[in-house]
PDB file of C-alpha atoms in Angstrom:
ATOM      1  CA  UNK A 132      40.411  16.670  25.534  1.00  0.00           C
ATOM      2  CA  UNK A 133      38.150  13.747  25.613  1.00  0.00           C
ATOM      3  CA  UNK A 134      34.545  14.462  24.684  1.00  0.00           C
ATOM      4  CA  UNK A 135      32.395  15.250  27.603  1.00  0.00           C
ATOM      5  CA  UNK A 136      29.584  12.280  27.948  1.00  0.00           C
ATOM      6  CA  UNK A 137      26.753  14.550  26.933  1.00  0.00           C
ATOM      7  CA  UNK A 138      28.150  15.176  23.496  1.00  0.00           C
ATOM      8  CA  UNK A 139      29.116  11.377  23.318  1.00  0.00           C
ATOM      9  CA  UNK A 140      25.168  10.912  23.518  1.00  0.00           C
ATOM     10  CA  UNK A 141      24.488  13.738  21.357  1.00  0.00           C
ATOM     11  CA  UNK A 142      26.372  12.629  18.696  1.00  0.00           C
ATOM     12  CA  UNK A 143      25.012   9.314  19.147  1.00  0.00           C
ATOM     13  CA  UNK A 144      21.438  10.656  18.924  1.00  0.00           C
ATOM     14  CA  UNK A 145      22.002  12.561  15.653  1.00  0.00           C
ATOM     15  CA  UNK A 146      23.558   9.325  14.190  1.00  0.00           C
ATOM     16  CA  UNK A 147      20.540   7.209  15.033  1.00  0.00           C
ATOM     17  CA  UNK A 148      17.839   9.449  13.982  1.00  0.00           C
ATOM     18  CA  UNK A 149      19.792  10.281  10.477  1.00  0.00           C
ATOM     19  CA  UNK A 150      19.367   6.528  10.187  1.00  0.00           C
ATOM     20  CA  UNK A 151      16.270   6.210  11.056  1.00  0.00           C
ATOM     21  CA  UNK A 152      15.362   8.592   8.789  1.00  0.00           C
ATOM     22  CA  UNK A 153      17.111   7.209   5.988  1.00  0.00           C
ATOM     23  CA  UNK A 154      15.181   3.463   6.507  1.00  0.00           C
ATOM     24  CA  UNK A 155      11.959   5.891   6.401  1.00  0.00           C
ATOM     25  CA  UNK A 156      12.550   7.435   3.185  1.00  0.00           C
ATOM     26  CA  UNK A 157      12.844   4.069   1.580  1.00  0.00           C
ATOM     27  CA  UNK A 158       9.558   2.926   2.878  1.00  0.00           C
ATOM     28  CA  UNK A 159       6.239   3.901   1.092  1.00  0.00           C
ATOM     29  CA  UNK A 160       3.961   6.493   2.042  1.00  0.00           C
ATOM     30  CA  UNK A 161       0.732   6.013   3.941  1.00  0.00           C
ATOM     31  CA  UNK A 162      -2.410   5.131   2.318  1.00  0.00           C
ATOM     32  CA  UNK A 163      -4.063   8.015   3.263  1.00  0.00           C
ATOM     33  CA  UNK A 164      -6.838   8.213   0.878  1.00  0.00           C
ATOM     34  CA  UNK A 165     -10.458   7.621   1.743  1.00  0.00           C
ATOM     35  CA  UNK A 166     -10.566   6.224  -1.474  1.00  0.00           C
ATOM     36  CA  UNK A 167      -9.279   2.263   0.027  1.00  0.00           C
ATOM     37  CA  UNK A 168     -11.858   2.124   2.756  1.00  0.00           C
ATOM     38  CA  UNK A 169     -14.691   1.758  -0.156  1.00  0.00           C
ATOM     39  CA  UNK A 170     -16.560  -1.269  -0.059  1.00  0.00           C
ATOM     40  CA  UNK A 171     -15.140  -4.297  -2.244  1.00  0.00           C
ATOM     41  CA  UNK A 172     -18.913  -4.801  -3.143  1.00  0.00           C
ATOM     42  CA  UNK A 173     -19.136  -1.226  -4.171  1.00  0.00           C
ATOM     43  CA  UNK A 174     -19.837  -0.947  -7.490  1.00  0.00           C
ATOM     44  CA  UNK A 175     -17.689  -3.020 -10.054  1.00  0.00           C
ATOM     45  CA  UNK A 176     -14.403  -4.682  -8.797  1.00  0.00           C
ATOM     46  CA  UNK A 177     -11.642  -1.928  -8.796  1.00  0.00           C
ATOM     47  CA  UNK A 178      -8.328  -3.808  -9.855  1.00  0.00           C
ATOM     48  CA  UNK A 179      -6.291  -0.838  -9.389  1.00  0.00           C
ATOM     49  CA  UNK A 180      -7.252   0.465  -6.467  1.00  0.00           C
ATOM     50  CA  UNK A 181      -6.820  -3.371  -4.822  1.00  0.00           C
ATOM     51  CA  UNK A 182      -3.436  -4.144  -6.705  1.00  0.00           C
ATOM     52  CA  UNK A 183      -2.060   0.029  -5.333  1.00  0.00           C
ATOM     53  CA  UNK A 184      -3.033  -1.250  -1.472  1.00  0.00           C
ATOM     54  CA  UNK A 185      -1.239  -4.837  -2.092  1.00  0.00           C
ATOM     55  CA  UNK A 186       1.621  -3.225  -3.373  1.00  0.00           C
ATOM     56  CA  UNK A 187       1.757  -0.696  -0.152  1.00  0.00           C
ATOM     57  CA  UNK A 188       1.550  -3.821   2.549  1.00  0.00           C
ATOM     58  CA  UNK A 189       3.903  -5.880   0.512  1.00  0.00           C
ATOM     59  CA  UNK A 190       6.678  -3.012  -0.045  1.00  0.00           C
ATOM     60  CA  UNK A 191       6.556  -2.347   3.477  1.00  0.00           C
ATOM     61  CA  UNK A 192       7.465  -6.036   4.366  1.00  0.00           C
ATOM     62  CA  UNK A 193      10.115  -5.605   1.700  1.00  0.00           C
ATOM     63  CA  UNK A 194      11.175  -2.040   3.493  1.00  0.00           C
ATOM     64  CA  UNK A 195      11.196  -4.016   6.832  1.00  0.00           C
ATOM     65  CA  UNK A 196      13.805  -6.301   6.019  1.00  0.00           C
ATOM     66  CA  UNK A 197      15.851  -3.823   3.805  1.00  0.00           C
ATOM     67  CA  UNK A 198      15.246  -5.131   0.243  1.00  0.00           C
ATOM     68  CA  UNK A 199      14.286  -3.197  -2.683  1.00  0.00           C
ATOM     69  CA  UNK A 200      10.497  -2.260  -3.528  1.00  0.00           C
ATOM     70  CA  UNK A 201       8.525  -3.872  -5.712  1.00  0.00           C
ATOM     71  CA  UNK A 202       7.139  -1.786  -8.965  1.00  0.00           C
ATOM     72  CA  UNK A 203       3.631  -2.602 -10.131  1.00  0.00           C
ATOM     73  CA  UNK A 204       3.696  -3.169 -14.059  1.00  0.00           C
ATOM     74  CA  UNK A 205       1.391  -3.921 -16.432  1.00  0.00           C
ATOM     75  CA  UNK A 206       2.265  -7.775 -17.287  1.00  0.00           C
ATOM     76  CA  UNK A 207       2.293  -9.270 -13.896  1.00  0.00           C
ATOM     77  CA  UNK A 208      -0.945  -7.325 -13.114  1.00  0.00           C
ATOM     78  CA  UNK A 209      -2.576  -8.656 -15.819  1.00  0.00           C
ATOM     79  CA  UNK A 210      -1.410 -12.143 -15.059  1.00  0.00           C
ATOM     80  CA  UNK A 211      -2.847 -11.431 -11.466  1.00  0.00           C
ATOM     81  CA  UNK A 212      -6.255 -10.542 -12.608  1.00  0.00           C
ATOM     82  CA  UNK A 213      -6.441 -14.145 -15.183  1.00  0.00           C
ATOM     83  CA  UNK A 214      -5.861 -15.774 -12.631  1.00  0.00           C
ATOM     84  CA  UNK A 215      -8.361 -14.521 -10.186  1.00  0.00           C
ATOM     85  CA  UNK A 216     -10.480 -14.203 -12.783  1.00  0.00           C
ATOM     86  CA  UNK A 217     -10.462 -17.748 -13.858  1.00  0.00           C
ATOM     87  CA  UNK A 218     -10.318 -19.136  -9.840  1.00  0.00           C
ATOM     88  CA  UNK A 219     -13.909 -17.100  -9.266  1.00  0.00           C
ATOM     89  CA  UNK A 220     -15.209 -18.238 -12.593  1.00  0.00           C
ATOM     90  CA  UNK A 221     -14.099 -21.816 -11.912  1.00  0.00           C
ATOM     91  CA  UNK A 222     -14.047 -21.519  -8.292  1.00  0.00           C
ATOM     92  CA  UNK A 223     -10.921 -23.915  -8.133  1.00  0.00           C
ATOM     93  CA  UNK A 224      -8.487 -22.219  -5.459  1.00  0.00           C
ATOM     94  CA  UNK A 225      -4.986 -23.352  -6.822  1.00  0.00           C
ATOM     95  CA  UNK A 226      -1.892 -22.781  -8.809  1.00  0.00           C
ATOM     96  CA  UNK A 227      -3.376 -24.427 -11.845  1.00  0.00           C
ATOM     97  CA  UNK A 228      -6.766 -23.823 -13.500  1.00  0.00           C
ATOM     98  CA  UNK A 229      -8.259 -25.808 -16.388  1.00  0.00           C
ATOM     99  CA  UNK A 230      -8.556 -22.801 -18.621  1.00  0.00           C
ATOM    100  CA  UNK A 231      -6.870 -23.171 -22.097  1.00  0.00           C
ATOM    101  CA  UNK A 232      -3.825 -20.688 -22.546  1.00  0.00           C
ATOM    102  CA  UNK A 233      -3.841 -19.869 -18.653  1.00  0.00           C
ATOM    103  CA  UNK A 234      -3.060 -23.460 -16.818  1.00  0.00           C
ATOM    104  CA  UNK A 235      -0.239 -23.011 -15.011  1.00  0.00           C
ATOM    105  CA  UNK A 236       1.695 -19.643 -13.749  1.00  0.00           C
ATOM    106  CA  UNK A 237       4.380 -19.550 -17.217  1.00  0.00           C
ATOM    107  CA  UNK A 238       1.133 -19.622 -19.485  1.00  0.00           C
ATOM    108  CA  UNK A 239      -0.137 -16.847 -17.296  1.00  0.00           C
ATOM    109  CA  UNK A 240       2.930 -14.642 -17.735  1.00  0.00           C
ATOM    110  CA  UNK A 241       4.049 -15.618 -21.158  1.00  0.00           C
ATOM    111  CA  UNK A 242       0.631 -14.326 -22.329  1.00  0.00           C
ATOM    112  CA  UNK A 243       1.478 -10.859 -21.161  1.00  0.00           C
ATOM    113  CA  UNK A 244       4.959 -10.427 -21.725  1.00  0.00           C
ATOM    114  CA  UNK A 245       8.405 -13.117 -22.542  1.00  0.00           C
ATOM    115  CA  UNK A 246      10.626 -10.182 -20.674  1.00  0.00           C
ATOM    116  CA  UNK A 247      10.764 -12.094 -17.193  1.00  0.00           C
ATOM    117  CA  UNK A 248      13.487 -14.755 -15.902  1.00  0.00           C
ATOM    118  CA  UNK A 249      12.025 -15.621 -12.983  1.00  0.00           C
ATOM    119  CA  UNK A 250       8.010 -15.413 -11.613  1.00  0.00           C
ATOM    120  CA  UNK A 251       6.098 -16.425  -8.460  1.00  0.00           C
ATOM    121  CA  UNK A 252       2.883 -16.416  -6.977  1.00  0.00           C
ATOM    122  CA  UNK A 253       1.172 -16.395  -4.111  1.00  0.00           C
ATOM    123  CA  UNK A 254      -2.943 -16.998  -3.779  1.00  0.00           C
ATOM    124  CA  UNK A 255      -5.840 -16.574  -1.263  1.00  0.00           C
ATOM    125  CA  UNK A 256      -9.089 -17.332  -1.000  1.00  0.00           C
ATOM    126  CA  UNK A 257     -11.621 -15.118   1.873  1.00  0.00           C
ATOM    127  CA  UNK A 258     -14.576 -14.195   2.772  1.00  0.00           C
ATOM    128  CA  UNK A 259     -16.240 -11.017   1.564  1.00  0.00           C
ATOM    129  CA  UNK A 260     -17.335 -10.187   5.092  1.00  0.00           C
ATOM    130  CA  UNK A 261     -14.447  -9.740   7.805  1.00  0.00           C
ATOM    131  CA  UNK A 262     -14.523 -12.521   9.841  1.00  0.00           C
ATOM    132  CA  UNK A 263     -11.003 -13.444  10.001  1.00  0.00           C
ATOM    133  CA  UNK A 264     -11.269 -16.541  11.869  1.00  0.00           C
ATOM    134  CA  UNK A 265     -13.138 -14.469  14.803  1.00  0.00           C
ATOM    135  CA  UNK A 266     -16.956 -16.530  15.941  1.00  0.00           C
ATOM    136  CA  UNK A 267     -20.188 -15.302  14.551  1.00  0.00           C
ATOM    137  CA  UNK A 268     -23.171 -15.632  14.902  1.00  0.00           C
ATOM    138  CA  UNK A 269     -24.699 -16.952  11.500  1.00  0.00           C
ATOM    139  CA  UNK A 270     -27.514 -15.294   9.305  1.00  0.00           C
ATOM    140  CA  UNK A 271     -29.375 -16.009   6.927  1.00  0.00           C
ATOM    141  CA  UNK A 272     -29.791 -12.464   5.343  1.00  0.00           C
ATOM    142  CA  UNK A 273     -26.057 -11.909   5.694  1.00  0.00           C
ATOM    143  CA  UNK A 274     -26.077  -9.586   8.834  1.00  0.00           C
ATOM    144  CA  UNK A 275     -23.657 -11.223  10.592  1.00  0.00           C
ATOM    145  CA  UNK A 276     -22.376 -10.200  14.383  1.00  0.00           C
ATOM    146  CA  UNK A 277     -19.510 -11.149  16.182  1.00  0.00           C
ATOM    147  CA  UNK A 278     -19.884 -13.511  19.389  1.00  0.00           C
ATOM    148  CA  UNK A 279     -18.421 -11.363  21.464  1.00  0.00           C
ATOM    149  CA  UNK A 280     -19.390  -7.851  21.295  1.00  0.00           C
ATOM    150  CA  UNK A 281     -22.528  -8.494  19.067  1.00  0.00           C
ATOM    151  CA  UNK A 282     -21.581  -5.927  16.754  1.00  0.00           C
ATOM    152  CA  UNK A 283     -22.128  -6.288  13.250  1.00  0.00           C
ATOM    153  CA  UNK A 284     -19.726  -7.759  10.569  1.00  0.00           C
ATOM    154  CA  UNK A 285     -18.638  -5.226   8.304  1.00  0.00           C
ATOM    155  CA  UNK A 286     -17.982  -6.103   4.461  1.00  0.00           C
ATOM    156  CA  UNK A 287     -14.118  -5.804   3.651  1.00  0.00           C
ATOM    157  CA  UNK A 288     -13.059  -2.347   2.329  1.00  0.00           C
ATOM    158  CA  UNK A 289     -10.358  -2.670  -0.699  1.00  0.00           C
ATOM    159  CA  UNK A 290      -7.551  -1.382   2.863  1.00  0.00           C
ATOM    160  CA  UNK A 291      -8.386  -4.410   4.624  1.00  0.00           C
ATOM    161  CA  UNK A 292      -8.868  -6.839   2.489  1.00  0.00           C
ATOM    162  CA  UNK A 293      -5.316  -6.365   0.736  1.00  0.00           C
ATOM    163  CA  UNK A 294      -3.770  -6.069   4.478  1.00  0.00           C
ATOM    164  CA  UNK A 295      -5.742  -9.300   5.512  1.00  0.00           C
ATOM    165  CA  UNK A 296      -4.388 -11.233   2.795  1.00  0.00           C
ATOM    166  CA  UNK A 297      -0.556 -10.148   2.930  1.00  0.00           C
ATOM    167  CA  UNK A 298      -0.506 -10.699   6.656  1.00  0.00           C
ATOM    168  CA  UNK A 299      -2.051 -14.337   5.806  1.00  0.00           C
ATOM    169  CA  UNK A 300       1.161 -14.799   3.031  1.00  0.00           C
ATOM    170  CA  UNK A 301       3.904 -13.078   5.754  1.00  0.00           C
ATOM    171  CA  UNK A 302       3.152 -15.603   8.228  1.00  0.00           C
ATOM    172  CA  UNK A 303       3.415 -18.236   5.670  1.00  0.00           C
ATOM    173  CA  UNK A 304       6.701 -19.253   5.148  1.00  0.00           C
ATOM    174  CA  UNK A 305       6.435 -20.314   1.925  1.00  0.00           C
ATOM    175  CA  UNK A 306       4.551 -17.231   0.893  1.00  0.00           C
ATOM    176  CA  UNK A 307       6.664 -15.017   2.258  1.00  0.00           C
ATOM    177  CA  UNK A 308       9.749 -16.092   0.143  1.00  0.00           C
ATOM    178  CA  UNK A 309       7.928 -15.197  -2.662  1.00  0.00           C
ATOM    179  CA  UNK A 310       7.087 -11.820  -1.115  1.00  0.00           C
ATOM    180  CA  UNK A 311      11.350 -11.568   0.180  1.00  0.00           C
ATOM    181  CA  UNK A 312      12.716 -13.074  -3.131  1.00  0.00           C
ATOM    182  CA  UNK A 313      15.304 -10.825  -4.615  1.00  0.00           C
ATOM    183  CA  UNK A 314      14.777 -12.153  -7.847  1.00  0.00           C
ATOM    184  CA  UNK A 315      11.491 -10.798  -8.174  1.00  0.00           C
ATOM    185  CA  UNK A 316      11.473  -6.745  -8.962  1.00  0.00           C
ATOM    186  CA  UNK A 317       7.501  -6.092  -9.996  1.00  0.00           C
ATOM    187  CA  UNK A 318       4.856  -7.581  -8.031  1.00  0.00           C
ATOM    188  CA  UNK A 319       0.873  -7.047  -9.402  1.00  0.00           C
ATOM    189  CA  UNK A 320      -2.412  -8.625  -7.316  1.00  0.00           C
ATOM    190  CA  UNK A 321      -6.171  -8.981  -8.660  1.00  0.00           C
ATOM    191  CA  UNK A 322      -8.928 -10.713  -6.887  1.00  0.00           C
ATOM    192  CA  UNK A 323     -12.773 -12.106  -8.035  1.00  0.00           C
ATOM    193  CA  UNK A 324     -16.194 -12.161  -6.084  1.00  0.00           C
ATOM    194  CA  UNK A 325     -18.233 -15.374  -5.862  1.00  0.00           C
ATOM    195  CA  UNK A 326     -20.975 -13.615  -4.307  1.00  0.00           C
ATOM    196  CA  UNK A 327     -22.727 -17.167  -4.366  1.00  0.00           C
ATOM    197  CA  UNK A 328     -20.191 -18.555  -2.350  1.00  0.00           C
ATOM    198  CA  UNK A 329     -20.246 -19.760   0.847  1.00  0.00           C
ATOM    199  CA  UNK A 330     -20.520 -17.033   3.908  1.00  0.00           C
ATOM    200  CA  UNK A 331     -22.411 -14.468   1.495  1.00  0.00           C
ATOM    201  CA  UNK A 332     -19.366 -14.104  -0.873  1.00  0.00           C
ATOM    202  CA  UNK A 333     -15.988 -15.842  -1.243  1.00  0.00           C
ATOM    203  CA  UNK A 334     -13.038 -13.959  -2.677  1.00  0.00           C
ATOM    204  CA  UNK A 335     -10.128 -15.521  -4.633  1.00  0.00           C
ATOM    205  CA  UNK A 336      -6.514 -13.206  -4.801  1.00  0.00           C
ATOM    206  CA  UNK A 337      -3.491 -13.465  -6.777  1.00  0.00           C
ATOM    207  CA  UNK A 338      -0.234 -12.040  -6.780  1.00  0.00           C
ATOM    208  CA  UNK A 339       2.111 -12.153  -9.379  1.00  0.00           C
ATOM    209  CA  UNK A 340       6.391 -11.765  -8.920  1.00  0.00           C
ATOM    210  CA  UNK A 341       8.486 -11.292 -11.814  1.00  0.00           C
ATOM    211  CA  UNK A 342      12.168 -10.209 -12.163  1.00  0.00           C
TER     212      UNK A 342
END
């Protein structure tokens, strides 16, 4: 007997959602905690917390296109935090800083670990206040509003400034290869405050690849 069409479908349906399932469990979990939506001028700048919400937005682009996550270590994170470090300090937004034993990317990395065959990088440089190319109206004590609705611009939380910043690198081509490469098995990201910067506060990110 042939199968009737209903169990054609059925079978059809279990197939698909044990797939979909399956792409699910390789993706990472929410960021549930409140803990992200804290103020990135809250108190001193919280590394951790800023590298754990990079790593979420940039696994799930990894997750999206069926390549292996990314593990944050401690070498490429502390090459990410020199070099935002030395950006804010210097406020030079590139590659290559004029800081002795942190230049280029390979000083960066070599000074936190030799174990690495390939490494990448990606940068950005923000505002402290979520303007995201949207019109303002300017201040002068920093309360920005929006043109449109008048409402007030908020300062970034540690959530949206890492998913700001990885949706600026996926839509850069260039950026995204680093983020896609499947060389690259550890990914870490830092970022400074120049709160005398232009806009109230400028921020400068990095993210380090390594494999």
């Amino acid at each position: 007997m042939r199968p009737t069409p209903t169990l054609l479908t059925a079978l059809f349906f279990v197939a698909a959602s044990f797939i979909a399932t399956a792409v699910q469990a390789a993706c990472p979990l929410p960021l549930q905690s409140s803990v992200y939506d804290r103020q990135i001028t809250d108190g001193p700048v919280d590394q951790p917390l800023f590298n754990g919400a990079v790593l979420y937005y940039t696994n799930m682009i990894r997750c999206q296109h069926g390549l292996p996550l990314f593990t944050a270590t401690q070498d490429v994170f502390g090459a990410a935090i020199t070099h935002a470090t030395n950006m804010t300090n210097t406020r030079t937004y590139s590659h290559t800083v004029n800081v002795r034993g942190a230049r280029t990317l390979r000083d960066r990395i070599r000074a936190q670990t030799r174990s690495f065959r390939a490494a990448g990088e990606n940068i950005a440089k923000n505002f402290v206040y979520i303007l995201n190319g949207r019109p303002y109206i300017p201040a002068d004590n920093c309360a920005f509003r929006y043109l449109g609705s008048r409402q007030p611009v908020p300062i970034h939380t540690y959530r949206s400034l890492a998913q700001e910043v990885v949706n600026a690198w996926e839509t850069s081509p260039e950026h995204l290869g680093n983020i896609l490469n499947r060389k690259y098995n550890r990914m870490g990201a830092a970022f400074g405050i120049d709160l005398q910067g232009q806009l109230c506060g400028e921020v400068y990110a990095s993210q380090v690849f390594a494999g």
